Structure formats: C-alpha cells, structure tokens
mmCIF file of C-alpha atoms in Angstrom:
data_model
loop_
_atom_site.group_PDB
_atom_site.id
_atom_site.type_symbol
_atom_site.label_atom_id
_atom_site.label_comp_id
_atom_site.label_asym_id
_atom_site.label_seq_id
_atom_site.Cartn_x
_atom_site.Cartn_y
_atom_site.Cartn_z
ATOM 1 C CA UNK Z 1 78.144 13.301 2.319
ATOM 2 C CA UNK Z 2 79.057 14.553 -1.140
ATOM 3 C CA UNK Z 3 81.192 18.129 -1.362
ATOM 4 C CA UNK Z 4 78.901 18.664 -4.699
ATOM 5 C CA UNK Z 5 75.822 18.443 -3.283
ATOM 6 C CA UNK Z 6 73.792 21.701 -4.172
ATOM 7 C CA UNK Z 7 73.173 24.899 -1.170
ATOM 8 C CA UNK Z 8 69.219 24.611 0.123
ATOM 9 C CA UNK Z 9 68.708 28.355 0.805
ATOM 10 C CA UNK Z 10 65.207 29.505 2.711
ATOM 11 C CA UNK Z 11 63.589 32.185 2.678
ATOM 12 C CA UNK Z 12 62.391 33.782 5.184
ATOM 13 C CA UNK Z 13 61.561 31.063 6.957
ATOM 14 C CA UNK Z 14 59.170 31.332 10.544
ATOM 15 C CA UNK Z 15 59.199 28.053 11.621
ATOM 16 C CA UNK Z 16 61.769 26.190 14.000
ATOM 17 C CA UNK Z 17 60.478 23.062 13.730
ATOM 18 C CA UNK Z 18 60.296 23.445 10.047
ATOM 19 C CA UNK Z 19 64.636 24.338 9.613
ATOM 20 C CA UNK Z 20 65.095 20.888 12.002
ATOM 21 C CA UNK Z 21 62.768 19.152 10.328
ATOM 22 C CA UNK Z 22 65.159 20.535 6.564
ATOM 23 C CA UNK Z 23 68.089 19.761 8.378
ATOM 24 C CA UNK Z 24 66.914 16.323 9.450
ATOM 25 C CA UNK Z 25 65.739 15.956 5.975
ATOM 26 C CA UNK Z 26 69.334 17.310 3.765
ATOM 27 C CA UNK Z 27 71.408 14.567 6.408
ATOM 28 C CA UNK Z 28 68.695 11.227 5.097
ATOM 29 C CA UNK Z 29 70.293 12.093 2.088
ATOM 30 C CA UNK Z 30 73.031 13.873 1.877
ATOM 31 C CA UNK Z 31 72.810 17.234 1.856
ATOM 32 C CA UNK Z 32 74.975 19.781 4.097
ATOM 33 C CA UNK Z 33 75.045 23.063 3.150
ATOM 34 C CA UNK Z 34 72.030 25.097 4.091
ATOM 35 C CA UNK Z 35 71.388 29.240 3.952
ATOM 36 C CA UNK Z 36 69.165 30.557 5.774
ATOM 37 C CA UNK Z 37 67.828 34.554 4.459
ATOM 38 C CA UNK Z 38 66.848 36.456 7.247
ATOM 39 C CA UNK Z 39 64.745 34.405 9.146
ATOM 40 C CA UNK Z 40 61.270 35.210 11.639
ATOM 41 C CA UNK Z 41 62.044 36.034 14.929
ATOM 42 C CA UNK Z 42 66.074 36.481 14.630
ATOM 43 C CA UNK Z 43 67.819 32.871 14.439
ATOM 44 C CA UNK Z 44 68.730 30.720 16.306
ATOM 45 C CA UNK Z 45 65.469 29.100 17.104
ATOM 46 C CA UNK Z 46 64.180 27.446 20.511
ATOM 47 C CA UNK Z 47 63.591 24.276 19.253
ATOM 48 C CA UNK Z 48 65.393 24.271 16.057
ATOM 49 C CA UNK Z 49 67.569 21.227 17.442
ATOM 50 C CA UNK Z 50 64.741 18.835 19.035
ATOM 51 C CA UNK Z 51 63.404 19.047 15.111
ATOM 52 C CA UNK Z 52 66.713 18.421 13.928
ATOM 53 C CA UNK Z 53 66.343 14.454 14.983
ATOM 54 C CA UNK Z 54 70.443 14.107 15.596
ATOM 55 C CA UNK Z 55 71.017 16.547 12.210
ATOM 56 C CA UNK Z 56 72.702 19.580 14.637
ATOM 57 C CA UNK Z 57 75.704 19.343 12.434
ATOM 58 C CA UNK Z 58 73.840 21.218 10.116
ATOM 59 C CA UNK Z 59 72.391 24.212 11.633
ATOM 60 C CA UNK Z 60 75.811 24.303 13.348
ATOM 61 C CA UNK Z 61 77.044 24.832 10.391
ATOM 62 C CA UNK Z 62 74.762 26.988 8.562
ATOM 63 C CA UNK Z 63 74.803 30.274 6.752
ATOM 64 C CA UNK Z 64 73.033 33.824 7.929
ATOM 65 C CA UNK Z 65 72.299 36.112 4.925
ATOM 66 C CA UNK Z 66 70.609 40.072 4.659
ATOM 67 C CA UNK Z 67 69.356 39.616 1.561
ATOM 68 C CA UNK Z 68 68.383 36.447 -1.087
ATOM 69 C CA UNK Z 69 70.896 38.847 -3.808
ATOM 70 C CA UNK Z 70 73.718 38.062 -0.919
ATOM 71 C CA UNK Z 71 72.927 34.522 -0.193
ATOM 72 C CA UNK Z 72 72.916 33.302 -4.204
ATOM 73 C CA UNK Z 73 76.170 35.676 -4.987
ATOM 74 C CA UNK Z 74 79.337 32.761 -4.917
ATOM 75 C CA UNK Z 75 76.876 30.458 -7.270
ATOM 76 C CA UNK Z 76 76.383 29.715 -10.703
ATOM 77 C CA UNK Z 77 73.196 28.513 -11.452
ATOM 78 C CA UNK Z 78 69.645 28.947 -9.768
ATOM 79 C CA UNK Z 79 66.026 27.153 -8.518
ATOM 80 C CA UNK Z 80 63.303 28.401 -7.369
ATOM 81 C CA UNK Z 81 60.412 26.637 -6.015
ATOM 82 C CA UNK Z 82 57.351 26.901 -6.369
ATOM 83 C CA UNK Z 83 53.786 25.464 -6.473
ATOM 84 C CA UNK Z 84 51.829 28.082 -8.730
ATOM 85 C CA UNK Z 85 53.118 29.219 -12.548
ATOM 86 C CA UNK Z 86 54.537 33.230 -11.768
ATOM 87 C CA UNK Z 87 54.222 33.947 -15.778
ATOM 88 C CA UNK Z 88 57.994 34.806 -16.466
ATOM 89 C CA UNK Z 89 59.432 33.631 -19.309
ATOM 90 C CA UNK Z 90 61.928 30.434 -17.222
ATOM 91 C CA UNK Z 91 61.579 26.681 -17.726
ATOM 92 C CA UNK Z 92 60.448 24.889 -14.928
ATOM 93 C CA UNK Z 93 61.648 21.503 -14.606
ATOM 94 C CA UNK Z 94 59.507 18.349 -12.084
ATOM 95 C CA UNK Z 95 61.755 17.621 -9.249
ATOM 96 C CA UNK Z 96 63.521 14.817 -10.618
ATOM 97 C CA UNK Z 97 63.932 15.926 -14.479
ATOM 98 C CA UNK Z 98 65.310 19.068 -12.316
ATOM 99 C CA UNK Z 99 68.015 17.107 -10.177
ATOM 100 C CA UNK Z 100 69.012 15.810 -13.277
ATOM 101 C CA UNK Z 101 70.397 18.611 -14.702
ATOM 102 C CA UNK Z 102 71.528 20.145 -11.572
ATOM 103 C CA UNK Z 103 73.776 16.756 -11.182
ATOM 104 C CA UNK Z 104 75.379 17.020 -14.990
ATOM 105 C CA UNK Z 105 76.140 20.263 -13.534
ATOM 106 C CA UNK Z 106 78.034 19.539 -11.075
ATOM 107 C CA UNK Z 107 80.183 17.599 -12.714
ATOM 108 C CA UNK Z 108 81.603 20.463 -14.452
ATOM 109 C CA UNK Z 109 81.905 22.128 -11.125
ATOM 110 C CA UNK Z 110 78.845 24.345 -11.237
ATOM 111 C CA UNK Z 111 77.797 25.527 -7.717
ATOM 112 C CA UNK Z 112 74.034 25.372 -7.171
ATOM 113 C CA UNK Z 113 71.701 26.653 -5.313
ATOM 114 C CA UNK Z 114 67.588 25.758 -4.496
ATOM 115 C CA UNK Z 115 65.095 28.597 -2.951
ATOM 116 C CA UNK Z 116 62.474 27.936 -1.061
ATOM 117 C CA UNK Z 117 59.828 30.567 0.083
ATOM 118 C CA UNK Z 118 57.409 31.510 3.312
ATOM 119 C CA UNK Z 119 55.166 28.192 5.299
ATOM 120 C CA UNK Z 120 52.458 30.264 4.315
ATOM 121 C CA UNK Z 121 53.189 32.536 0.105
ATOM 122 C CA UNK Z 122 56.245 31.200 -0.958
ATOM 123 C CA UNK Z 123 58.856 33.173 -2.510
ATOM 124 C CA UNK Z 124 57.911 36.829 -4.120
ATOM 125 C CA UNK Z 125 57.424 36.718 -7.866
ATOM 126 C CA UNK Z 126 60.586 39.318 -7.381
ATOM 127 C CA UNK Z 127 63.300 36.587 -5.359
ATOM 128 C CA UNK Z 128 61.837 33.816 -8.323
ATOM 129 C CA UNK Z 129 62.873 35.681 -11.400
ATOM 130 C CA UNK Z 130 66.726 35.453 -9.390
ATOM 131 C CA UNK Z 131 66.565 31.937 -10.241
ATOM 132 C CA UNK Z 132 67.582 30.656 -13.435
ATOM 133 C CA UNK Z 133 64.909 27.945 -13.531
ATOM 134 C CA UNK Z 134 61.493 26.868 -11.747
ATOM 135 C CA UNK Z 135 60.854 24.049 -9.531
ATOM 136 C CA UNK Z 136 57.201 22.775 -8.700
ATOM 137 C CA UNK Z 137 55.968 19.556 -7.501
ATOM 138 C CA UNK Z 138 52.878 17.151 -9.236
ATOM 139 C CA UNK Z 139 51.434 17.841 -6.147
ATOM 140 C CA UNK Z 140 47.297 16.645 -6.445
ATOM 141 C CA UNK Z 141 44.980 20.042 -7.869
ATOM 142 C CA UNK Z 142 43.152 20.046 -5.141
ATOM 143 C CA UNK Z 143 45.864 20.331 -2.460
ATOM 144 C CA UNK Z 144 48.952 21.682 -3.813
ATOM 145 C CA UNK Z 145 50.628 23.054 -0.572
ATOM 146 C CA UNK Z 146 53.502 21.604 0.200
ATOM 147 C CA UNK Z 147 54.750 21.858 4.015
ATOM 148 C CA UNK Z 148 59.116 23.375 3.821
ATOM 149 C CA UNK Z 149 60.980 20.475 4.733
ATOM 150 C CA UNK Z 150 58.575 18.084 2.610
ATOM 151 C CA UNK Z 151 59.302 20.122 -0.799
ATOM 152 C CA UNK Z 152 63.182 20.045 1.057
ATOM 153 C CA UNK Z 153 63.000 16.209 0.806
ATOM 154 C CA UNK Z 154 61.397 15.766 -2.405
ATOM 155 C CA UNK Z 155 64.605 17.158 -4.131
ATOM 156 C CA UNK Z 156 66.921 15.596 -0.881
ATOM 157 C CA UNK Z 157 65.902 12.094 -2.712
ATOM 158 C CA UNK Z 158 65.840 13.224 -6.596
ATOM 159 C CA UNK Z 159 69.139 14.063 -5.590
ATOM 160 C CA UNK Z 160 70.136 11.824 -4.700
ATOM 161 C CA UNK Z 161 68.717 9.714 -7.270
ATOM 162 C CA UNK Z 162 70.244 11.508 -9.523
ATOM 163 C CA UNK Z 163 73.625 11.802 -8.282
ATOM 164 C CA UNK Z 164 73.776 8.203 -8.280
ATOM 165 C CA UNK Z 165 74.024 8.182 -4.395
ATOM 166 C CA UNK Z 166 70.134 5.812 -3.624
ATOM 167 C CA UNK Z 167 71.580 2.549 -3.051
ATOM 168 C CA UNK Z 168 69.318 0.840 -0.937
ATOM 169 C CA UNK Z 169 70.994 -0.304 1.808
ATOM 170 C CA UNK Z 170 69.884 -3.724 2.575
ATOM 171 C CA UNK Z 171 68.294 -5.829 -0.579
ATOM 172 C CA UNK Z 172 66.477 -9.079 1.298
ATOM 173 C CA UNK Z 173 69.696 -11.234 -0.641
ATOM 174 C CA UNK Z 174 69.576 -14.672 1.913
ATOM 175 C CA UNK Z 175 72.610 -14.725 3.455
ATOM 176 C CA UNK Z 176 72.421 -18.293 4.453
ATOM 177 C CA UNK Z 177 73.826 -20.796 1.692
ATOM 178 C CA UNK Z 178 70.922 -23.004 -0.290
ATOM 179 C CA UNK Z 179 70.478 -26.077 1.581
ATOM 180 C CA UNK Z 180 72.637 -28.998 -0.225
ATOM 181 C CA UNK Z 181 70.414 -31.633 -2.042
ATOM 182 C CA UNK Z 182 71.582 -34.233 0.249
ATOM 183 C CA UNK Z 183 70.277 -32.320 3.279
ATOM 184 C CA UNK Z 184 66.506 -31.309 1.630
ATOM 185 C CA UNK Z 185 65.984 -35.843 1.082
ATOM 186 C CA UNK Z 186 66.339 -35.976 4.366
ATOM 187 C CA UNK Z 187 64.015 -33.140 4.848
ATOM 188 C CA UNK Z 188 61.212 -35.134 2.298
ATOM 189 C CA UNK Z 189 62.288 -38.484 4.678
ATOM 190 C CA UNK Z 190 61.358 -37.134 8.288
ATOM 191 C CA UNK Z 191 58.580 -34.653 7.052
ATOM 192 C CA UNK Z 192 56.872 -38.198 5.426
ATOM 193 C CA UNK Z 193 57.903 -39.937 7.807
ATOM 194 C CA UNK Z 194 55.690 -38.848 10.370
ATOM 195 C CA UNK Z 195 53.222 -37.284 8.027
ATOM 196 C CA UNK Z 196 52.218 -40.669 7.271
ATOM 197 C CA UNK Z 197 52.466 -42.303 10.669
ATOM 198 C CA UNK Z 198 50.007 -39.449 11.499
ATOM 199 C CA UNK Z 199 47.845 -41.135 9.543
ATOM 200 C CA UNK Z 200 47.487 -37.391 6.850
ATOM 201 C CA UNK Z 201 47.571 -39.621 4.066
ATOM 202 C CA UNK Z 202 44.725 -41.306 1.962
ATOM 203 C CA UNK Z 203 46.346 -44.451 0.712
ATOM 204 C CA UNK Z 204 44.837 -43.742 -2.882
ATOM 205 C CA UNK Z 205 46.180 -40.253 -3.465
ATOM 206 C CA UNK Z 206 49.579 -40.309 -0.866
ATOM 207 C CA UNK Z 207 52.039 -40.627 -3.843
ATOM 208 C CA UNK Z 208 50.690 -37.293 -5.427
ATOM 209 C CA UNK Z 209 50.799 -35.308 -2.389
ATOM 210 C CA UNK Z 210 53.788 -36.498 -1.603
ATOM 211 C CA UNK Z 211 54.771 -34.637 -5.037
ATOM 212 C CA UNK Z 212 53.199 -31.819 -4.440
ATOM 213 C CA UNK Z 213 54.292 -31.240 -0.941
ATOM 214 C CA UNK Z 214 58.628 -31.885 -2.783
ATOM 215 C CA UNK Z 215 57.712 -30.024 -5.539
ATOM 216 C CA UNK Z 216 56.532 -26.844 -2.611
ATOM 217 C CA UNK Z 217 59.620 -27.392 -0.812
ATOM 218 C CA UNK Z 218 61.714 -26.990 -4.145
ATOM 219 C CA UNK Z 219 59.716 -23.629 -4.869
ATOM 220 C CA UNK Z 220 60.913 -22.133 -1.631
ATOM 221 C CA UNK Z 221 64.435 -22.377 -2.141
ATOM 222 C CA UNK Z 222 65.507 -24.076 1.080
ATOM 223 C CA UNK Z 223 68.577 -22.579 2.481
ATOM 224 C CA UNK Z 224 70.716 -24.936 5.513
ATOM 225 C CA UNK Z 225 69.006 -22.546 7.987
ATOM 226 C CA UNK Z 226 65.145 -23.991 7.079
ATOM 227 C CA UNK Z 227 65.951 -26.542 6.804
ATOM 228 C CA UNK Z 228 67.992 -27.206 10.069
ATOM 229 C CA UNK Z 229 64.521 -25.013 11.018
ATOM 230 C CA UNK Z 230 62.313 -27.006 9.545
ATOM 231 C CA UNK Z 231 64.036 -30.399 10.980
ATOM 232 C CA UNK Z 232 63.791 -28.726 15.016
ATOM 233 C CA UNK Z 233 59.649 -28.045 13.959
ATOM 234 C CA UNK Z 234 58.269 -31.811 13.424
ATOM 235 C CA UNK Z 235 61.156 -33.293 16.017
ATOM 236 C CA UNK Z 236 58.937 -31.341 18.503
ATOM 237 C CA UNK Z 237 55.668 -32.003 16.838
ATOM 238 C CA UNK Z 238 57.025 -36.300 16.584
ATOM 239 C CA UNK Z 239 58.470 -35.561 19.878
ATOM 240 C CA UNK Z 240 55.655 -38.196 22.511
ATOM 241 C CA UNK Z 241 55.326 -37.096 25.392
ATOM 242 C CA UNK Z 242 56.182 -38.547 28.485
ATOM 243 C CA UNK Z 243 52.868 -40.869 30.037
ATOM 244 C CA UNK Z 244 51.790 -39.151 33.448
ATOM 245 C CA UNK Z 245 50.780 -42.477 35.610
ATOM 246 C CA UNK Z 246 48.559 -40.275 38.238
#
C-alpha cells in the first residue's frame, strides 16, 4: 500500500452502504486514507463494516471533520469530482489525466485530496471553489448519475494505473514446459494409428489429412502436460472393453 496515495474525502455522506463500499473500492486499489466531513446521522453507522467486505481497516482509521476546510487544511492540492459544469474557471480533467497529474505531484512530495459530494446533490459550488481543479467522468449524457462508491472506484483505479502499480495478478502464461519433439512425434504416431484402426482415413486422402492434423497440433504449441493428456485420452478411447459372455 502506497503512503503517497491520495486522500479520499467524502462530504456529508449519508448511507452506510456507500461509505463501506467506498472503503472496499479504496482497498482494492491501494488507497488507505479516508476522511469524512460531517457524515449524516453521525459516525460510526450501522451496517458500514458489513458493506466494506473486509476493508474495515480503512474505516477504523477514517477521520471525522466538522468542516471541509478542516478536512483539507494539510493538503497541497485538491480535486473536486462533479458531473456538472459549474461555471467556474477551473481546469477540468478526465479521471486518467487527473490521476496522471496527481501521481506526478506526489513524486514531488505533495499531499493530494479528492473530494466526493453527497449522494443526492453532490458538492456545492462553494465546496468546488475550494478545489484546485475538477475531475469529471465521461459518462453517457442520457444517464450521468454515478453512485458515490462507483466514482471512488473509478478514480482509485486510474490512480493505481498512473502510479505504475496496476500489474496483472496473472497473465495466463503456460506453466508446463513445451513438449519435446520426441513426445510430439510419438503422439502423432499414436493418434494416426488409432484413427487408422478406426477406419477414419479415406485411402485417397489419408496423407493429406495426416498432414493437416499435424499442422493443427503444431499450432497448439503443445506442452508436456498437453501430450500426456492427449495420450491418456487416446488410451481410454482405444482400450478394449472385456467381452461379457452373458
């Protein structure tokens, strides 16, 4: 978990589910610091830990602030998220560009916070005016409303990418070594013998079919495990069933 990750600040959040799912989204992408400004109904909230689905360490470390200026007082750069054009002379970023800028600022030691507003009404114009720039999302104009935790998820994901931490947990690469030529040729022989015994090859097309099948198997880039699996399958298919005299 990166100590330089941006601070997530929720202004007057109301629903325990949204706060819990925000913590979960943050944990998914390596963010740890959550600040809550005057949460509606007080803190902690019933059901918030269940909604976090294990990311309770973020909730336990969350700080509560009476006002937004108090919550951002120690930060050097602040972004405000909004779906609406506010008529303010502020630079507006898409999430990927915003987080690239954030990652660059953090390399120089700046502390960055990202503001998210109320579930129903978002941030007020006065609250947006306290931020250095705006982050807005390229959503469909027919339905631009984002759930609070979804917005945090999108920003957190883009931050992880911009910080160079978005490495795939697995790549689907083969774990078994490639099959030796001897093993592949032996498989060819077993397969062709079994198919010949089964009467698969029309006599006039036998050689052409054999070559085509070998080409198809070569394109599979067979591993040692692949060869063992195919040979086992062939043995099962060609094994003679004992005759039942009854």
